[in-house]
Amino acid sequence: MLIYLRPGLIILPVLLLLATVFSACLGSRGFRPKYEFSAAYERRPQFWLEYHPYPPEQRTDSHPRVRAIPQNEGWTDLRMKRELAQFGQAGFAALLLHVKPEIMASEHFAERLQKFHALSSSLAPGMGIALVLSPGVEGLRLSVQNTMQFVERLGFLHLPASLKVQGEPILFFGGHIELIEDYQGTKRQASLPEFLHNVQNRACTVSVAGPPSEKQPEDLAWRRKKGEFFASQLQEAFQSKARIIYIKSWNNYAEDNFMEPNSLDQDLMMQILELAQKALP
């Protein structure tokens, strides 16, 4: 027996089926590529994070234009509380604050840094905080002796949440600094690039965005690959059994390396980090 259906009765079920399949792929947070992680650690690695209290701005030739969500208006108490809660939830062991010398020398920064330490004890307990003296221009020469005396005078190495390396608080110097090695004191200090490259520290640097390509040099979305580049970098760190996984960065927009919630890919990078950590012991 032949059964005849009106065209409308056929189209409606097909549309419903397509809508169901599409919504399942889209999900509540949008379509995501598949990320898989495997790790063979006996002891969980430490995750360190590059952080800028005053984020470098995105370059004018980088596109699309991106902003933090919510948009930051200075290093305020509200922003500190929000970000420290995110860092604590993500399980970061250390936060490396990159600041320019002229900012570190200001009274306002000293007050803000003390507030940040005070808030971290409850919002990100156990997370160490270290300063990284990081100039915005190349070719800066600094006396280690004068810098350490200045930092000591302000008490920056004795704040409650100071990161300790081998039991001692530490000050890092970023790249592009020519250091005058004249320090005669006993406080711990180190070049951050040298520290990360020292094989004894078993550190691995993980970037959020890939390097520019010849075909699409400034296409930020292409370089982030919907998080696939970041995920592959994390997996490489796991395979090398890195003891310290240093993530670049939370909010360095000048280098197109940022994982904080933003207008381009929302909180995707935080989701990927959370997924990667589930593969660890």
GROMACS .gro file of N, CA and C in nm, residues 125-263:
model
  417
  125PRO      N    1   4.486   3.118   4.804
  125PRO     CA    2   4.580   3.073   4.908
  125PRO      C    3   4.683   2.976   4.852
  126GLY      N    4   4.808   2.996   4.895
  126GLY     CA    5   4.915   2.908   4.850
  126GLY      C    6   4.984   2.952   4.723
  127MET      N    7   4.930   3.051   4.654
  127MET     CA    8   4.992   3.099   4.531
  127MET      C    9   5.100   3.200   4.563
  128GLY      N   10   5.222   3.178   4.513
  128GLY     CA   11   5.331   3.270   4.534
  128GLY      C   12   5.330   3.383   4.433
  129ILE      N   13   5.376   3.501   4.473
  129ILE     CA   14   5.378   3.619   4.386
  129ILE      C   15   5.520   3.673   4.381
  130ALA      N   16   5.571   3.693   4.259
  130ALA     CA   17   5.705   3.747   4.242
  130ALA      C   18   5.701   3.861   4.142
  131LEU      N   19   5.789   3.959   4.163
  131LEU     CA   20   5.801   4.071   4.070
  131LEU      C   21   5.901   4.036   3.960
  132VAL      N   22   5.869   4.081   3.839
  132VAL     CA   23   5.961   4.071   3.726
  132VAL      C   24   5.983   4.211   3.673
  133LEU      N   25   6.102   4.263   3.690
  133LEU     CA   26   6.134   4.396   3.639
  133LEU      C   27   6.148   4.386   3.488
  134SER      N   28   6.054   4.446   3.417
  134SER     CA   29   6.045   4.422   3.273
  134SER      C   30   6.028   4.554   3.199
  135PRO      N   31   6.135   4.609   3.144
  135PRO     CA   32   6.125   4.739   3.075
  135PRO      C   33   6.049   4.727   2.944
  136GLY      N   34   5.993   4.838   2.901
  136GLY     CA   35   5.919   4.838   2.776
  136GLY      C   36   6.006   4.860   2.654
  137VAL      N   37   6.132   4.896   2.675
  137VAL     CA   38   6.223   4.921   2.563
  137VAL      C   39   6.349   4.837   2.582
  138GLU      N   40   6.414   4.807   2.471
  138GLU     CA   41   6.538   4.731   2.477
  138GLU      C   42   6.655   4.822   2.513
  139GLY      N   43   6.760   4.760   2.563
  139GLY     CA   44   6.884   4.833   2.586
  139GLY      C   45   6.895   4.899   2.722
  140LEU      N   46   6.802   4.872   2.814
  140LEU     CA   47   6.810   4.931   2.947
  140LEU      C   48   6.921   4.865   3.027
  141ARG      N   49   7.000   4.947   3.096
  141ARG     CA   50   7.107   4.897   3.182
  141ARG      C   51   7.068   4.922   3.326
  142LEU      N   52   7.080   4.819   3.409
  142LEU     CA   53   7.043   4.831   3.549
  142LEU      C   54   7.153   4.776   3.637
  143SER      N   55   7.176   4.845   3.746
  143SER     CA   56   7.266   4.795   3.849
  143SER      C   57   7.187   4.700   3.939
  144VAL      N   58   7.231   4.577   3.948
  144VAL     CA   59   7.162   4.481   4.035
  144VAL      C   60   7.171   4.526   4.180
  145GLN      N   61   7.286   4.581   4.219
  145GLN     CA   62   7.304   4.627   4.356
  145GLN      C   63   7.204   4.736   4.391
  146ASN      N   64   7.192   4.839   4.308
  146ASN     CA   65   7.100   4.949   4.336
  146ASN      C   66   6.955   4.902   4.335
  147THR      N   67   6.922   4.814   4.240
  147THR     CA   68   6.785   4.765   4.230
  147THR      C   69   6.747   4.683   4.352
  148MET      N   70   6.834   4.595   4.395
  148MET     CA   71   6.804   4.511   4.511
  148MET      C   72   6.794   4.595   4.638
  149GLN      N   73   6.878   4.696   4.652
  149GLN     CA   74   6.868   4.784   4.768
  149GLN      C   75   6.734   4.857   4.769
  150PHE      N   76   6.690   4.902   4.652
  150PHE     CA   77   6.562   4.971   4.641
  150PHE      C   78   6.447   4.878   4.677
  151VAL      N   79   6.449   4.758   4.624
  151VAL     CA   80   6.342   4.661   4.652
  151VAL      C   81   6.341   4.623   4.799
  152GLU      N   82   6.458   4.608   4.857
  152GLU     CA   83   6.468   4.575   4.999
  152GLU      C   84   6.413   4.689   5.085
  153ARG      N   85   6.445   4.811   5.048
  153ARG     CA   86   6.399   4.926   5.126
  153ARG      C   87   6.246   4.935   5.128
  154LEU      N   88   6.183   4.899   5.016
  154LEU     CA   89   6.037   4.903   5.008
  154LEU      C   90   5.971   4.778   5.066
  155GLY      N   91   6.050   4.678   5.098
  155GLY     CA   92   5.995   4.556   5.157
  155GLY      C   93   5.923   4.465   5.060
  156PHE      N   94   5.950   4.480   4.930
  156PHE     CA   95   5.877   4.402   4.830
  156PHE      C   96   5.904   4.252   4.839
  157LEU      N   97   6.019   4.213   4.895
  157LEU     CA   98   6.052   4.071   4.905
  157LEU      C   99   5.999   4.008   5.032
  158HIS      N  100   5.933   4.085   5.114
  158HIS     CA  101   5.886   4.033   5.243
  158HIS      C  102   5.734   4.044   5.257
  159LEU      N  103   5.665   4.059   5.147
  159LEU     CA  104   5.520   4.063   5.150
  159LEU      C  105   5.465   3.923   5.173
  160PRO      N  106   5.342   3.911   5.226
  160PRO     CA  107   5.290   3.781   5.273
  160PRO      C  108   5.295   3.667   5.173
  161ALA      N  109   5.264   3.695   5.047
  161ALA     CA  110   5.254   3.587   4.948
  161ALA      C  111   5.376   3.578   4.857
  162SER      N  112   5.489   3.632   4.900
  162SER     CA  113   5.609   3.632   4.815
  162SER      C  114   5.648   3.490   4.773
  163LEU      N  115   5.672   3.473   4.644
  163LEU     CA  116   5.718   3.344   4.592
  163LEU      C  117   5.857   3.313   4.646
  164LYS      N  118   5.875   3.192   4.691
  164LYS     CA  119   6.006   3.151   4.744
  164LYS      C  120   6.065   3.043   4.654
  165VAL      N  121   6.189   3.062   4.617
  165VAL     CA  122   6.265   2.964   4.541
  165VAL      C  123   6.378   2.914   4.630
  166GLN      N  124   6.378   2.784   4.657
  166GLN     CA  125   6.472   2.724   4.751
  166GLN      C  126   6.465   2.793   4.886
  167GLY      N  127   6.344   2.824   4.927
  167GLY     CA  128   6.320   2.879   5.059
  167GLY      C  129   6.340   3.028   5.073
  168GLU      N  130   6.377   3.098   4.965
  168GLU     CA  131   6.404   3.241   4.972
  168GLU      C  132   6.319   3.317   4.871
  169PRO      N  133   6.266   3.436   4.910
  169PRO     CA  134   6.194   3.519   4.813
  169PRO      C  135   6.289   3.565   4.704
  170ILE      N  136   6.234   3.592   4.586
  170ILE     CA  137   6.318   3.619   4.470
  170ILE      C  138   6.264   3.736   4.388
  171LEU      N  139   6.356   3.811   4.329
  171LEU     CA  140   6.322   3.915   4.231
  171LEU      C  141   6.376   3.870   4.096
  172PHE      N  142   6.290   3.877   3.994
  172PHE     CA  143   6.332   3.839   3.859
  172PHE      C  144   6.356   3.964   3.774
  173PHE      N  145   6.448   3.950   3.681
  173PHE     CA  146   6.470   4.052   3.579
  173PHE      C  147   6.426   3.994   3.445
  174GLY      N  148   6.345   4.071   3.371
  174GLY     CA  149   6.296   4.024   3.243
  174GLY      C  150   6.400   4.036   3.134
  175GLY      N  151   6.360   4.005   3.011
  175GLY     CA  152   6.451   4.017   2.899
  175GLY      C  153   6.476   4.162   2.862
  176HIS      N  154   6.567   4.183   2.770
  176HIS     CA  155   6.600   4.317   2.717
  176HIS      C  156   6.664   4.406   2.823
  177ILE      N  157   6.720   4.348   2.928
  177ILE     CA  158   6.789   4.427   3.029
  177ILE      C  159   6.936   4.387   3.031
  178GLU      N  160   7.022   4.486   3.029
  178GLU     CA  161   7.165   4.461   3.047
  178GLU      C  162   7.196   4.482   3.195
  179LEU      N  163   7.226   4.376   3.265
  179LEU     CA  164   7.247   4.382   3.408
  179LEU      C  165   7.393   4.409   3.441
  180ILE      N  166   7.413   4.505   3.530
  180ILE     CA  167   7.547   4.530   3.585
  180ILE      C  168   7.559   4.443   3.710
  181GLU      N  169   7.633   4.335   3.697
  181GLU     CA  170   7.640   4.235   3.804
  181GLU      C  171   7.732   4.283   3.916
  182ASP      N  172   7.680   4.373   3.999
  182ASP     CA  173   7.760   4.429   4.107
  182ASP      C  174   7.698   4.400   4.244
  183TYR      N  175   7.608   4.304   4.250
  183TYR     CA  176   7.536   4.278   4.374
  183TYR      C  177   7.624   4.204   4.474
  184GLN      N  178   7.630   4.258   4.596
  184GLN     CA  179   7.711   4.198   4.701
  184GLN      C  180   7.626   4.141   4.814
  185GLY      N  181   7.493   4.151   4.799
  185GLY     CA  182   7.405   4.104   4.905
  185GLY      C  183   7.375   3.955   4.896
  186THR      N  184   7.282   3.913   4.980
  186THR     CA  185   7.249   3.770   4.990
  186THR      C  186   7.109   3.737   4.940
  187LYS      N  187   7.030   3.837   4.906
  187LYS     CA  188   6.893   3.812   4.861
  187LYS      C  189   6.895   3.749   4.722
  188ARG      N  190   6.795   3.665   4.697
  188ARG     CA  191   6.792   3.591   4.572
  188ARG      C  192   6.736   3.676   4.458
  189GLN      N  193   6.805   3.675   4.346
  189GLN     CA  194   6.761   3.743   4.224
  189GLN      C  195   6.809   3.663   4.104
  190ALA      N  196   6.738   3.677   3.992
  190ALA     CA  197   6.775   3.598   3.875
  190ALA      C  198   6.715   3.659   3.749
  191SER      N  199   6.781   3.636   3.638
  191SER     CA  200   6.724   3.668   3.507
  191SER      C  201   6.615   3.566   3.479
  192LEU      N  202   6.495   3.611   3.449
  192LEU     CA  203   6.386   3.517   3.424
  192LEU      C  204   6.414   3.427   3.304
  193PRO      N  205   6.460   3.481   3.190
  193PRO     CA  206   6.492   3.391   3.078
  193PRO      C  207   6.594   3.284   3.115
  194GLU      N  208   6.697   3.321   3.191
  194GLU     CA  209   6.798   3.223   3.230
  194GLU      C  210   6.739   3.121   3.326
  195PHE      N  211   6.653   3.165   3.416
  195PHE     CA  212   6.590   3.074   3.511
  195PHE      C  213   6.506   2.970   3.437
  196LEU      N  214   6.429   3.016   3.338
  196LEU     CA  215   6.341   2.924   3.265
  196LEU      C  216   6.419   2.829   3.175
  197HIS      N  217   6.537   2.871   3.130
  197HIS     CA  218   6.617   2.787   3.041
  197HIS      C  219   6.715   2.697   3.117
  198ASN      N  220   6.725   2.716   3.246
  198ASN     CA  221   6.814   2.632   3.327
  198ASN      C  222   6.754   2.491   3.336
  199VAL      N  223   6.826   2.394   3.285
  199VAL     CA  224   6.772   2.257   3.278
  199VAL      C  225   6.742   2.201   3.416
  200GLN      N  226   6.811   2.249   3.518
  200GLN     CA  227   6.787   2.199   3.653
  200GLN      C  228   6.648   2.237   3.703
  201ASN      N  229   6.592   2.347   3.651
  201ASN     CA  230   6.459   2.390   3.695
  201ASN      C  231   6.347   2.317   3.621
  202ARG      N  232   6.382   2.248   3.512
  202ARG     CA  233   6.285   2.170   3.433
  202ARG      C  234   6.159   2.251   3.405
  203ALA      N  235   6.182   2.370   3.349
  203ALA     CA  236   6.070   2.460   3.317
  203ALA      C  237   6.041   2.454   3.167
  204CYS      N  238   5.915   2.473   3.135
  204CYS     CA  239   5.872   2.476   2.995
  204CYS      C  240   5.779   2.596   2.976
  205THR      N  241   5.808   2.678   2.876
  205THR     CA  242   5.726   2.796   2.849
  205THR      C  243   5.618   2.762   2.748
  206VAL      N  244   5.495   2.797   2.782
  206VAL     CA  245   5.378   2.768   2.697
  206VAL      C  246   5.315   2.899   2.654
  207SER      N  247   5.302   2.918   2.524
  207SER     CA  248   5.238   3.038   2.469
  207SER      C  249   5.093   3.009   2.432
  208VAL      N  250   5.012   3.113   2.434
  208VAL     CA  251   4.870   3.099   2.400
  208VAL      C  252   4.850   3.111   2.249
  209ALA      N  253   4.929   3.196   2.184
  209ALA     CA  254   4.916   3.218   2.040
  209ALA      C  255   5.045   3.178   1.970
  210GLY      N  256   5.032   3.125   1.850
  210GLY     CA  257   5.147   3.087   1.771
  210GLY      C  258   5.217   3.208   1.712
  211PRO      N  259   5.337   3.190   1.660
  211PRO     CA  260   5.410   3.301   1.598
  211PRO      C  261   5.343   3.343   1.468
  212PRO      N  262   5.365   3.468   1.426
  212PRO     CA  263   5.307   3.513   1.298
  212PRO      C  264   5.359   3.429   1.182
  213SER      N  265   5.274   3.410   1.083
  213SER     CA  266   5.315   3.336   0.964
  213SER      C  267   5.329   3.432   0.847
  214GLU      N  268   5.394   3.387   0.741
  214GLU     CA  269   5.411   3.472   0.624
  214GLU      C  270   5.278   3.497   0.554
  215LYS      N  271   5.190   3.397   0.556
  215LYS     CA  272   5.062   3.411   0.487
  215LYS      C  273   4.966   3.503   0.563
  216GLN      N  274   4.962   3.486   0.695
  216GLN     CA  275   4.869   3.565   0.776
  216GLN      C  276   4.944   3.619   0.897
  217PRO      N  277   5.033   3.716   0.878
  217PRO     CA  278   5.124   3.759   0.984
  217PRO      C  279   5.056   3.819   1.105
  218GLU      N  280   4.947   3.891   1.086
  218GLU     CA  281   4.885   3.960   1.199
  218GLU      C  282   4.742   3.913   1.226
  219ASP      N  283   4.705   3.796   1.173
  219ASP     CA  284   4.571   3.743   1.195
  219ASP      C  285   4.570   3.668   1.328
  220LEU      N  286   4.522   3.736   1.431
  220LEU     CA  287   4.527   3.682   1.566
  220LEU      C  288   4.441   3.558   1.581
  221ALA      N  289   4.322   3.559   1.522
  221ALA     CA  290   4.233   3.444   1.533
  221ALA      C  291   4.298   3.319   1.471
  222TRP      N  292   4.365   3.337   1.358
  222TRP     CA  293   4.431   3.224   1.293
  222TRP      C  294   4.544   3.171   1.380
  223ARG      N  295   4.618   3.259   1.445
  223ARG     CA  296   4.732   3.217   1.527
  223ARG      C  297   4.687   3.144   1.653
  224ARG      N  298   4.568   3.174   1.702
  224ARG     CA  299   4.518   3.107   1.822
  224ARG      C  300   4.451   2.973   1.789
  225LYS      N  301   4.403   2.958   1.665
  225LYS     CA  302   4.349   2.830   1.616
  225LYS      C  303   4.242   2.771   1.708
  226LYS      N  304   4.154   2.858   1.760
  226LYS     CA  305   4.047   2.814   1.849
  226LYS      C  306   4.101   2.733   1.967
  227GLY      N  307   4.217   2.774   2.014
  227GLY     CA  308   4.276   2.710   2.131
  227GLY      C  309   4.363   2.589   2.101
  228GLU      N  310   4.367   2.546   1.977
  228GLU     CA  311   4.443   2.426   1.943
  228GLU      C  312   4.594   2.446   1.964
  229PHE      N  313   4.643   2.567   1.936
  229PHE     CA  314   4.787   2.591   1.957
  229PHE      C  315   4.820   2.583   2.105
  230PHE      N  316   4.741   2.647   2.189
  230PHE     CA  317   4.762   2.644   2.334
  230PHE      C  318   4.756   2.500   2.385
  231ALA      N  319   4.657   2.424   2.339
  231ALA     CA  320   4.643   2.285   2.382
  231ALA      C  321   4.765   2.202   2.343
  232SER      N  322   4.815   2.224   2.222
  232SER     CA  323   4.932   2.147   2.177
  232SER      C  324   5.056   2.183   2.258
  233GLN      N  325   5.068   2.310   2.297
  233GLN     CA  326   5.181   2.353   2.380
  233GLN      C  327   5.174   2.289   2.518
  234LEU      N  328   5.056   2.281   2.576
  234LEU     CA  329   5.040   2.216   2.706
  234LEU      C  330   5.076   2.068   2.697
  235GLN      N  331   5.031   2.002   2.590
  235GLN     CA  332   5.061   1.860   2.575
  235GLN      C  333   5.211   1.837   2.559
  236GLU      N  334   5.280   1.926   2.488
  236GLU     CA  335   5.426   1.914   2.474
  236GLU      C  336   5.494   1.929   2.610
  237ALA      N  337   5.443   2.020   2.693
  237ALA     CA  338   5.499   2.036   2.827
  237ALA      C  339   5.477   1.910   2.910
  238PHE      N  340   5.360   1.848   2.896
  238PHE     CA  341   5.333   1.723   2.967
  238PHE      C  342   5.428   1.613   2.921
  239GLN      N  343   5.450   1.604   2.790
  239GLN     CA  344   5.536   1.499   2.737
  239GLN      C  345   5.681   1.515   2.783
  240SER      N  346   5.723   1.640   2.801
  240SER     CA  347   5.860   1.664   2.849
  240SER      C  348   5.871   1.649   3.000
  241LYS      N  349   5.757   1.625   3.066
  241LYS     CA  350   5.751   1.612   3.212
  241LYS      C  351   5.811   1.734   3.282
  242ALA      N  352   5.773   1.851   3.231
  242ALA     CA  353   5.821   1.976   3.291
  242ALA      C  354   5.773   1.987   3.435
  243ARG      N  355   5.861   2.034   3.520
  243ARG     CA  356   5.824   2.055   3.661
  243ARG      C  357   5.753   2.188   3.679
  244ILE      N  358   5.795   2.288   3.599
  244ILE     CA  359   5.731   2.420   3.599
  244ILE      C  360   5.677   2.446   3.459
  245ILE      N  361   5.548   2.474   3.449
  245ILE     CA  362   5.487   2.510   3.321
  245ILE      C  363   5.452   2.658   3.329
  246TYR      N  364   5.531   2.738   3.257
  246TYR     CA  365   5.518   2.884   3.263
  246TYR      C  366   5.433   2.930   3.146
  247ILE      N  367   5.315   2.983   3.175
  247ILE     CA  368   5.220   3.022   3.072
  247ILE      C  369   5.234   3.170   3.039
  248LYS      N  370   5.255   3.199   2.911
  248LYS     CA  371   5.261   3.336   2.858
  248LYS      C  372   5.136   3.358   2.774
  249SER      N  373   5.046   3.440   2.820
  249SER     CA  374   5.040   3.502   2.950
  249SER      C  375   4.892   3.526   2.982
  250TRP      N  376   4.867   3.591   3.093
  250TRP     CA  377   4.729   3.625   3.125
  250TRP      C  378   4.678   3.739   3.039
  251ASN      N  379   4.762   3.841   3.017
  251ASN     CA  380   4.709   3.962   2.953
  251ASN      C  381   4.814   4.046   2.881
  252ASN      N  382   4.905   3.980   2.810
  252ASN     CA  383   5.003   4.055   2.729
  252ASN      C  384   4.947   4.073   2.589
  253TYR      N  385   4.873   4.180   2.569
  253TYR     CA  386   4.808   4.203   2.440
  253TYR      C  387   4.907   4.251   2.334
  254ALA      N  388   5.017   4.310   2.377
  254ALA     CA  389   5.117   4.357   2.281
  254ALA      C  390   5.180   4.240   2.206
  255GLU      N  391   5.191   4.125   2.272
  255GLU     CA  392   5.248   4.006   2.209
  255GLU      C  393   5.140   3.910   2.162
  256ASP      N  394   5.013   3.952   2.171
  256ASP     CA  395   4.899   3.868   2.131
  256ASP      C  396   4.889   3.740   2.212
  257ASN      N  397   4.950   3.740   2.330
  257ASN     CA  398   4.945   3.624   2.419
  257ASN      C  399   4.860   3.658   2.540
  258PHE      N  400   4.737   3.613   2.541
  258PHE     CA  401   4.648   3.641   2.654
  258PHE      C  402   4.548   3.528   2.667
  259MET      N  403   4.520   3.489   2.792
  259MET     CA  404   4.424   3.382   2.816
  259MET      C  405   4.307   3.428   2.902
  260GLU      N  406   4.310   3.552   2.950
  260GLU     CA  407   4.197   3.600   3.028
  260GLU      C  408   4.073   3.607   2.939
  261PRO      N  409   3.952   3.599   2.997
  261PRO     CA  410   3.830   3.610   2.918
  261PRO      C  411   3.833   3.737   2.833
  262ASN      N  412   3.799   3.722   2.705
  262ASN     CA  413   3.814   3.834   2.612
  262ASN      C  414   3.708   3.827   2.503
  263SER      N  415   3.703   3.931   2.422
  263SER     CA  416   3.599   3.944   2.321
  263SER      C  417   3.621   3.854   2.199
   0.00000   0.00000   0.00000
